[in-house]
Amino acid sequence: MALVRPENQQQARLVRLLRDGPRSRVELGDLLGLSRTTLTTELDQLVARGLVETAGPAASRGGRRSSLLRLSAGVRFASVVIAADRITVAVTDGELNVLAETGEPAEVRSGPEAVIGRAVELVGKLRAESGVAELTGVGVALPGPVDNGTSIAPAVLPGWQRFPVRDAFATELGCPALVDNDANVLALGEQHAGIGRTFEDFLYLKLGTAIGCGLVLGGSLYRGATSSAGDIAHLPLDEDGPTCVCGEIGCLEAYCGDAGLVKAALAAARSGRSTALAARNTAAGTLTVPDVAAAAIAGDPAAQTLVRDTARRLGQVLVGLVSFFNPGIVVIGGAPDGLGHILLAEVRGVVYRRSAPVATGTMPIVLSDLADRAAVVGGARLASDHVFTVD
Ligand SMILES: [Zn+2]
């Protein structure tokens, strides 16, 4: 396997710049402060090794015409997103544009061998369809904590405890593999292709089945001492609250995760507080988060209270995070369809009312506009950050 990687710091900086799109020689030299001789030497080596190619002449700035350079068609990343009930895989080019993507329902609880085996098959299928002979790297998102390429979440992922996920993908796909939790991967996707692109410091709050937070500080993902930075799901909010999947009482996720919201909705339906949710529960035999969203949007007061309570608690947690980390922006992803803007308005209300103006005066709180694309782009970004770095 020919491992395509930069050989020195200058080459690493050049390929990372080109990851954001084609550049002229003149631009590359200016941005990196490299002499013409050094630039030519390093670019020639990158071209010779198949990492960079000429993309035609650049627009003239007067004088000698400069050629446009880009990452070569030989640079291809794969992205694997393993969710609780679904696998999504994608193949991207060097600029992390998604070239092909596919996915299917999968039960993460069926264990790592089955899930990883199927993900590898799906990547193989995409490679065959899009003519990708070799992968430059693969980035994998897991729906639980990851430390050093190994899954460490027995409660959420039975059978995955201490499973060497990174090594399994690296062996099967014959390329460097990187593994991280989904909130971190989503934050990387926002950093590359979303609104996070223009911020050095931002916070990505992931809602849904599990709640998590990705933290980009000084332009890099911050993982903490044992890779658990941003693991806010089990922050205690109330000692008298609902029981959480972790066994504790009153965790953020027990209130604001999908299961917590549904549990509260069922209670509202059964107690007679919500006629809309009661009718839906009678008809379907259960309730879902989209049911709560539909009832809230239709004006059911109890459903609206549920949504507002959820947002208020998320807002309270964000008040603490924002005052501690002072991010430039907060991006919220994974909000249920139709509920995003209601949640956002309430979260903004709490954060702006309760935070120090110096921390939040110019800090936007927005919904991610990348939706599912953040995860697949983030997986490719994870892999490329590793491959395009020289120790
Ligand atoms: Zn918990």
Short mmCIF file of C-alpha atoms and ligand atoms in Angstrom, two decimals:
data_model
loop_
_atom_site.label_atom_id
_atom_site.label_comp_id
_atom_site.label_asym_id
_atom_site.label_seq_id
_atom_site.Cartn_x
_atom_site.Cartn_y
_atom_site.Cartn_z
CA MET A 1 0.00 0.00 0.00
CA ALA A 2 1.45 3.36 -1.03
CA LEU A 3 0.74 5.64 1.89
CA VAL A 4 0.12 9.13 0.53
CA ARG A 5 1.21 11.63 3.16
CA PRO A 6 3.16 14.87 3.35
CA GLU A 7 6.79 14.38 4.37
CA ASN A 8 7.50 17.60 6.25
CA GLN A 9 5.79 20.57 7.92
CA GLN A 10 5.77 22.73 4.77
CA GLN A 11 4.14 19.97 2.75
CA ALA A 12 1.61 19.38 5.52
CA ARG A 13 0.67 23.07 5.57
CA LEU A 14 0.37 23.09 1.78
CA VAL A 15 -1.99 20.09 1.60
CA ARG A 16 -4.11 21.44 4.47
CA LEU A 17 -4.53 24.72 2.59
CA LEU A 18 -5.44 22.84 -0.59
CA ARG A 19 -8.00 20.83 1.37
CA ASP A 20 -10.03 24.07 1.41
CA GLY A 21 -9.88 24.33 -2.40
CA PRO A 22 -7.53 24.96 -5.32
CA ARG A 23 -4.95 27.75 -4.98
CA SER A 24 -2.43 29.38 -7.27
CA ARG A 25 1.30 29.00 -6.60
CA VAL A 26 1.44 32.70 -5.82
CA GLU A 27 -1.35 32.42 -3.20
CA LEU A 28 0.24 29.40 -1.57
CA GLY A 29 3.59 31.14 -1.35
CA ASP A 30 2.01 34.30 0.10
CA LEU A 31 -0.18 32.47 2.63
CA LEU A 32 2.63 30.30 3.96
CA GLY A 33 5.41 32.87 3.67
CA LEU A 34 7.58 30.45 1.68
CA SER A 35 10.32 31.49 -0.70
CA ARG A 36 9.75 30.70 -4.35
CA THR A 37 12.53 28.08 -4.24
CA THR A 38 11.16 26.26 -1.19
CA LEU A 39 7.62 26.40 -2.57
CA THR A 40 8.70 24.95 -5.91
CA THR A 41 10.72 22.19 -4.24
CA GLU A 42 7.92 21.12 -1.92
CA LEU A 43 5.18 21.34 -4.55
CA ASP A 44 7.27 19.37 -7.03
CA GLN A 45 7.66 16.63 -4.43
CA LEU A 46 3.94 16.62 -3.64
CA VAL A 47 3.14 16.39 -7.36
CA ALA A 48 5.70 13.63 -7.90
CA ARG A 49 4.24 11.63 -5.03
CA GLY A 50 0.71 11.94 -6.39
CA LEU A 51 -0.75 14.18 -3.65
CA VAL A 52 -1.10 17.38 -5.65
CA GLU A 53 -1.88 18.07 -9.31
CA THR A 54 -2.14 21.07 -11.61
CA ALA A 55 -5.68 22.27 -12.14
CA GLY A 56 -4.96 24.64 -15.05
CA PRO A 57 -3.84 28.23 -15.21
CA ALA A 58 -4.82 30.63 -12.42
CA ALA A 59 -6.38 34.01 -13.14
CA SER A 60 -3.57 36.37 -14.04
CA ARG A 61 -2.53 39.00 -11.51
CA GLY A 62 -0.22 40.63 -14.05
CA GLY A 63 3.27 39.47 -14.86
CA ARG A 64 3.97 35.76 -15.10
CA ARG A 65 0.91 33.52 -15.15
CA SER A 66 0.60 31.27 -12.15
CA SER A 67 -0.79 27.74 -12.31
CA LEU A 68 -3.61 26.56 -10.10
CA LEU A 69 -2.94 23.56 -7.87
CA ARG A 70 -5.29 21.18 -6.12
CA LEU A 71 -5.21 17.90 -4.21
CA SER A 72 -4.99 15.11 -6.74
CA ALA A 73 -7.72 12.70 -7.75
CA GLY A 74 -5.68 10.01 -6.01
CA VAL A 75 -6.59 11.48 -2.60
CA ARG A 76 -9.78 9.82 -1.42
CA PHE A 77 -11.19 9.61 2.09
CA ALA A 78 -13.91 7.36 3.44
CA SER A 79 -16.30 8.28 6.20
CA VAL A 80 -18.27 5.84 8.35
CA VAL A 81 -21.01 7.09 10.65
CA ILE A 82 -22.37 4.48 13.03
CA ALA A 83 -25.54 5.64 14.79
CA ALA A 84 -27.67 3.67 17.24
CA ASP A 85 -29.91 2.40 14.42
CA ARG A 86 -28.12 3.22 11.18
CA ILE A 87 -24.84 3.02 9.26
CA THR A 88 -23.95 5.75 6.76
CA VAL A 89 -20.80 5.63 4.66
CA ALA A 90 -19.35 8.08 2.15
CA VAL A 91 -16.34 8.57 -0.08
CA THR A 92 -14.94 12.09 -0.49
CA ASP A 93 -12.26 13.76 -2.56
CA GLY A 94 -9.28 15.54 -1.01
CA GLU A 95 -11.36 18.69 -0.47
CA LEU A 96 -13.85 16.53 1.45
CA ASN A 97 -16.61 16.93 -1.12
CA VAL A 98 -18.88 13.89 -0.86
CA LEU A 99 -18.52 11.89 -4.10
CA ALA A 100 -20.79 9.00 -3.14
CA GLU A 101 -22.84 8.11 -0.09
CA THR A 102 -25.04 5.25 1.03
CA GLY A 103 -26.61 4.01 4.23
CA GLU A 104 -28.97 1.47 5.70
CA PRO A 105 -30.68 0.64 9.00
CA ALA A 106 -28.40 -1.24 11.38
CA GLU A 107 -28.68 -2.15 15.02
CA VAL A 108 -25.55 -1.06 16.85
CA ARG A 109 -26.44 -3.44 19.65
CA SER A 110 -25.78 -6.38 17.33
CA GLY A 111 -22.12 -5.84 18.22
CA PRO A 112 -18.94 -4.52 16.65
CA GLU A 113 -18.07 -7.49 14.39
CA ALA A 114 -21.42 -7.41 12.58
CA VAL A 115 -21.66 -3.62 12.36
CA ILE A 116 -18.05 -3.02 11.31
CA GLY A 117 -18.24 -5.92 8.83
CA ARG A 118 -21.29 -4.39 7.18
CA ALA A 119 -19.78 -0.88 7.17
CA VAL A 120 -16.67 -2.25 5.43
CA GLU A 121 -18.87 -3.94 2.81
CA LEU A 122 -20.72 -0.68 2.17
CA VAL A 123 -17.45 1.23 1.78
CA GLY A 124 -16.26 -1.47 -0.65
CA LYS A 125 -19.46 -1.06 -2.66
CA LEU A 126 -18.99 2.72 -2.89
CA ARG A 127 -15.34 2.32 -3.87
CA ALA A 128 -16.27 -0.07 -6.67
CA GLU A 129 -19.05 2.23 -7.92
CA SER A 130 -16.88 5.35 -7.86
CA GLY A 131 -13.66 3.70 -9.07
CA VAL A 132 -11.61 4.43 -5.95
CA ALA A 133 -8.70 1.98 -5.93
CA GLU A 134 -7.04 3.13 -2.71
CA LEU A 135 -8.23 5.09 0.28
CA THR A 136 -6.04 7.77 1.82
CA GLY A 137 -7.75 7.37 5.18
CA VAL A 138 -11.03 6.57 6.88
CA GLY A 139 -12.75 8.47 9.69
CA VAL A 140 -15.32 6.70 11.86
CA ALA A 141 -17.98 8.23 14.14
CA LEU A 142 -19.35 6.13 17.00
CA PRO A 143 -22.44 6.91 19.12
CA GLY A 144 -20.49 6.73 22.37
CA PRO A 145 -17.18 7.58 24.03
CA VAL A 146 -13.95 6.64 22.30
CA ASP A 147 -10.45 6.67 23.74
CA ASN A 148 -7.40 6.14 21.57
CA GLY A 149 -9.32 4.38 18.78
CA THR A 150 -11.11 2.08 21.21
CA SER A 151 -14.79 2.19 22.10
CA ILE A 152 -15.35 2.61 25.85
CA ALA A 153 -19.12 2.60 26.29
CA PRO A 154 -20.56 -0.60 27.66
CA ALA A 155 -23.87 0.94 28.76
CA VAL A 156 -24.74 2.44 25.40
CA LEU A 157 -22.92 -0.07 23.20
CA PRO A 158 -23.04 -3.55 24.70
CA GLY A 159 -20.28 -5.71 23.24
CA TRP A 160 -18.27 -2.66 22.13
CA GLN A 161 -16.45 -2.24 25.43
CA ARG A 162 -12.73 -1.90 24.69
CA PHE A 163 -13.24 -3.10 21.12
CA PRO A 164 -10.35 -1.95 18.87
CA VAL A 165 -12.56 -0.21 16.31
CA ARG A 166 -9.70 1.78 14.75
CA ASP A 167 -7.53 -1.27 14.18
CA ALA A 168 -10.43 -3.23 12.72
CA PHE A 169 -11.15 -0.55 10.09
CA ALA A 170 -7.44 0.03 9.34
CA THR A 171 -6.91 -3.68 8.73
CA GLU A 172 -10.05 -4.19 6.67
CA LEU A 173 -9.67 -1.07 4.51
CA GLY A 174 -5.86 -1.01 4.28
CA CYS A 175 -5.49 2.66 5.19
CA PRO A 176 -5.05 4.82 8.31
CA ALA A 177 -8.26 4.81 10.38
CA LEU A 178 -9.37 7.35 13.00
CA VAL A 179 -12.30 6.92 15.37
CA ASP A 180 -14.09 9.50 17.48
CA ASN A 181 -17.44 10.04 19.13
CA ASP A 182 -20.24 11.48 17.01
CA ALA A 183 -20.36 14.91 18.67
CA ASN A 184 -16.66 15.48 17.93
CA VAL A 185 -17.06 14.28 14.34
CA LEU A 186 -20.07 16.57 13.84
CA ALA A 187 -18.06 19.51 15.18
CA LEU A 188 -15.29 18.71 12.67
CA GLY A 189 -17.89 18.67 9.88
CA GLU A 190 -19.08 22.11 10.97
CA GLN A 191 -15.49 23.29 11.10
CA HIS A 192 -14.87 22.21 7.51
CA ALA A 193 -18.13 22.88 5.71
CA GLY A 194 -20.49 24.67 8.07
CA ILE A 195 -20.71 27.96 9.88
CA GLY A 196 -17.89 26.83 12.20
CA ARG A 197 -15.56 27.43 9.25
CA THR A 198 -15.26 31.09 10.15
CA PHE A 199 -14.71 30.61 13.91
CA GLU A 200 -11.57 29.59 15.76
CA ASP A 201 -13.54 28.79 18.93
CA PHE A 202 -16.95 27.22 18.81
CA LEU A 203 -19.19 24.80 20.59
CA TYR A 204 -21.33 22.19 18.81
CA LEU A 205 -24.28 20.89 20.82
CA LYS A 206 -25.65 17.59 19.55
CA LEU A 207 -29.23 16.67 20.40
CA GLY A 208 -31.08 13.43 19.69
CA THR A 209 -30.92 9.94 21.17
CA ALA A 210 -27.75 10.90 23.02
CA ILE A 211 -26.66 14.40 23.91
CA GLY A 212 -23.06 15.48 23.43
CA CYS A 213 -20.88 18.46 22.78
CA GLY A 214 -17.93 19.01 20.44
CA LEU A 215 -15.50 21.72 21.39
CA VAL A 216 -13.25 23.48 18.88
CA LEU A 217 -10.70 25.71 20.61
CA GLY A 218 -8.05 27.72 18.81
CA GLY A 219 -8.96 26.00 15.54
CA SER A 220 -8.55 22.45 16.87
CA LEU A 221 -10.90 19.92 18.35
CA TYR A 222 -10.35 19.75 22.11
CA ARG A 223 -10.62 16.20 23.45
CA GLY A 224 -9.38 16.57 27.03
CA ALA A 225 -7.06 14.36 29.08
CA THR A 226 -8.98 11.11 28.49
CA SER A 227 -10.94 12.01 25.35
CA SER A 228 -14.14 12.78 27.23
CA ALA A 229 -14.28 16.58 26.91
CA GLY A 230 -17.78 17.64 25.94
CA ASP A 231 -19.41 14.51 27.35
CA ILE A 232 -22.23 16.48 28.93
CA ALA A 233 -25.01 13.89 28.67
CA HIS A 234 -24.88 12.97 32.34
CA LEU A 235 -24.41 16.36 33.93
CA PRO A 236 -26.69 16.30 36.98
CA LEU A 237 -29.46 18.91 36.75
CA ASP A 238 -31.85 17.84 39.49
CA GLU A 239 -31.52 15.29 42.30
CA ASP A 240 -35.27 14.67 42.16
CA GLY A 241 -35.41 14.21 38.38
CA PRO A 242 -36.11 11.21 36.18
CA THR A 243 -33.88 8.12 36.24
CA CYS A 244 -31.28 8.11 33.46
CA VAL A 245 -30.01 5.17 31.36
CA CYS A 246 -26.73 5.55 33.26
CA GLY A 247 -28.49 4.69 36.53
CA GLU A 248 -28.19 8.18 38.02
CA ILE A 249 -31.00 10.64 38.64
CA GLY A 250 -31.79 13.86 36.83
CA CYS A 251 -29.08 13.86 34.12
CA LEU A 252 -29.33 16.32 31.23
CA GLU A 253 -29.96 13.43 28.83
CA ALA A 254 -32.73 11.98 31.03
CA TYR A 255 -34.60 15.26 30.46
CA CYS A 256 -33.53 16.35 27.00
CA GLY A 257 -32.57 13.18 25.11
CA ASP A 258 -35.18 11.70 22.77
CA ALA A 259 -36.13 8.97 25.27
CA GLY A 260 -36.59 11.51 28.06
CA LEU A 261 -38.80 13.69 25.90
CA VAL A 262 -40.96 10.72 24.88
CA LYS A 263 -41.27 9.59 28.50
CA ALA A 264 -42.47 13.04 29.54
CA ALA A 265 -44.86 13.11 26.57
CA LEU A 266 -46.35 9.73 27.56
CA ALA A 267 -46.87 11.05 31.08
CA ALA A 268 -48.64 14.14 29.69
CA ALA A 269 -50.83 11.91 27.51
CA ARG A 270 -51.79 9.54 30.32
CA SER A 271 -52.49 12.26 32.86
CA GLY A 272 -54.89 14.01 30.51
CA ARG A 273 -52.76 17.17 30.32
CA SER A 274 -52.42 16.80 26.55
CA THR A 275 -55.41 15.80 24.45
CA ALA A 276 -53.34 15.78 21.26
CA LEU A 277 -50.68 13.46 22.68
CA ALA A 278 -53.34 11.25 24.31
CA ALA A 279 -55.13 10.85 20.98
CA ARG A 280 -51.89 10.02 19.19
CA ASN A 281 -50.87 7.54 21.89
CA THR A 282 -54.24 5.80 21.66
CA ALA A 283 -54.01 5.59 17.87
CA ALA A 284 -50.39 4.46 17.59
CA GLY A 285 -49.86 2.66 20.89
CA THR A 286 -46.83 4.82 21.70
CA LEU A 287 -45.34 8.25 21.10
CA THR A 288 -42.27 9.49 19.26
CA VAL A 289 -40.31 12.75 19.21
CA PRO A 290 -41.94 13.71 15.86
CA ASP A 291 -45.34 13.25 17.61
CA VAL A 292 -44.29 15.75 20.28
CA ALA A 293 -43.07 18.13 17.57
CA ALA A 294 -46.32 17.82 15.62
CA ALA A 295 -48.44 18.44 18.73
CA ALA A 296 -46.36 21.45 19.77
CA ILE A 297 -46.52 22.98 16.29
CA ALA A 298 -50.29 22.38 16.17
CA GLY A 299 -50.61 24.43 19.38
CA ASP A 300 -51.08 21.76 22.06
CA PRO A 301 -50.16 23.65 25.27
CA ALA A 302 -48.75 20.61 27.13
CA ALA A 303 -46.53 19.62 24.17
CA GLN A 304 -45.34 23.21 23.90
CA THR A 305 -44.50 23.23 27.60
CA LEU A 306 -42.50 20.02 27.15
CA VAL A 307 -40.49 21.56 24.34
CA ARG A 308 -39.94 24.78 26.27
CA ASP A 309 -38.82 22.86 29.39
CA THR A 310 -36.35 20.87 27.26
CA ALA A 311 -34.97 24.04 25.72
CA ARG A 312 -34.78 25.77 29.11
CA ARG A 313 -32.65 22.95 30.53
CA LEU A 314 -30.40 22.93 27.49
CA GLY A 315 -30.11 26.69 27.85
CA GLN A 316 -29.13 26.38 31.53
CA VAL A 317 -26.33 23.98 30.65
CA LEU A 318 -25.19 26.25 27.82
CA VAL A 319 -25.03 29.21 30.23
CA GLY A 320 -22.37 27.31 32.17
CA LEU A 321 -20.48 26.15 29.09
CA VAL A 322 -20.51 29.53 27.41
CA SER A 323 -19.26 31.37 30.48
CA PHE A 324 -16.50 28.81 30.92
CA PHE A 325 -15.29 28.46 27.32
CA ASN A 326 -16.27 31.79 25.78
CA PRO A 327 -16.95 30.36 22.29
CA GLY A 328 -17.41 32.58 19.25
CA ILE A 329 -20.60 30.74 18.29
CA VAL A 330 -22.82 27.89 19.48
CA VAL A 331 -24.08 25.52 16.77
CA ILE A 332 -26.98 23.20 17.62
CA GLY A 333 -27.46 20.04 15.57
CA GLY A 334 -29.84 17.10 15.67
CA ALA A 335 -32.95 19.03 16.71
CA PRO A 336 -36.12 17.13 15.76
CA ASP A 337 -37.69 18.19 12.45
CA GLY A 338 -39.95 21.17 12.91
CA LEU A 339 -38.81 21.80 16.49
CA GLY A 340 -35.47 23.43 15.81
CA HIS A 341 -36.65 27.01 15.70
CA ILE A 342 -38.91 26.70 18.75
CA LEU A 343 -36.03 25.15 20.72
CA LEU A 344 -33.60 27.74 19.43
CA ALA A 345 -35.76 30.71 20.46
CA GLU A 346 -36.09 29.37 23.99
CA VAL A 347 -32.41 28.41 24.32
CA ARG A 348 -31.39 31.87 23.11
CA GLY A 349 -33.72 33.46 25.63
CA VAL A 350 -32.17 31.61 28.55
CA VAL A 351 -28.55 32.03 27.45
CA TYR A 352 -28.76 35.72 26.61
CA ARG A 353 -30.70 36.50 29.79
CA ARG A 354 -28.48 34.55 32.14
CA SER A 355 -24.96 34.94 30.69
CA ALA A 356 -22.48 37.73 31.23
CA PRO A 357 -22.86 40.20 28.33
CA VAL A 358 -19.10 40.12 27.78
CA ALA A 359 -19.35 36.39 26.93
CA THR A 360 -22.50 36.39 24.82
CA GLY A 361 -22.87 39.97 23.56
CA THR A 362 -21.72 39.06 20.06
CA MET A 363 -22.09 35.29 20.28
CA PRO A 364 -24.64 33.83 17.85
CA ILE A 365 -26.56 30.65 18.71
CA VAL A 366 -27.66 28.94 15.50
CA LEU A 367 -29.01 25.67 14.17
CA SER A 368 -26.61 23.66 12.02
CA ASP A 369 -27.50 24.01 8.36
CA LEU A 370 -25.49 20.93 7.35
CA ALA A 371 -27.92 18.37 8.78
CA ASP A 372 -26.66 14.82 8.12
CA ARG A 373 -23.80 16.05 5.94
CA ALA A 374 -21.89 17.30 9.00
CA ALA A 375 -21.16 13.74 10.13
CA VAL A 376 -19.85 12.36 6.83
CA VAL A 377 -17.77 15.46 6.13
CA GLY A 378 -16.54 15.36 9.74
CA GLY A 379 -15.42 11.74 9.37
CA ALA A 380 -13.37 12.66 6.31
CA ARG A 381 -11.99 15.71 8.14
CA LEU A 382 -10.96 13.51 11.08
CA ALA A 383 -9.03 11.21 8.75
CA SER A 384 -7.49 14.07 6.76
CA ASP A 385 -6.39 15.95 9.90
CA HIS A 386 -4.35 12.88 10.80
CA VAL A 387 -2.98 12.08 7.37
CA PHE A 388 -2.15 15.72 6.60
CA THR A 389 -0.15 16.18 9.79
CA VAL A 390 3.54 15.45 10.32
CA ASP A 391 4.71 14.69 13.83
ZN ZN B 1 -27.16 9.82 33.11
#
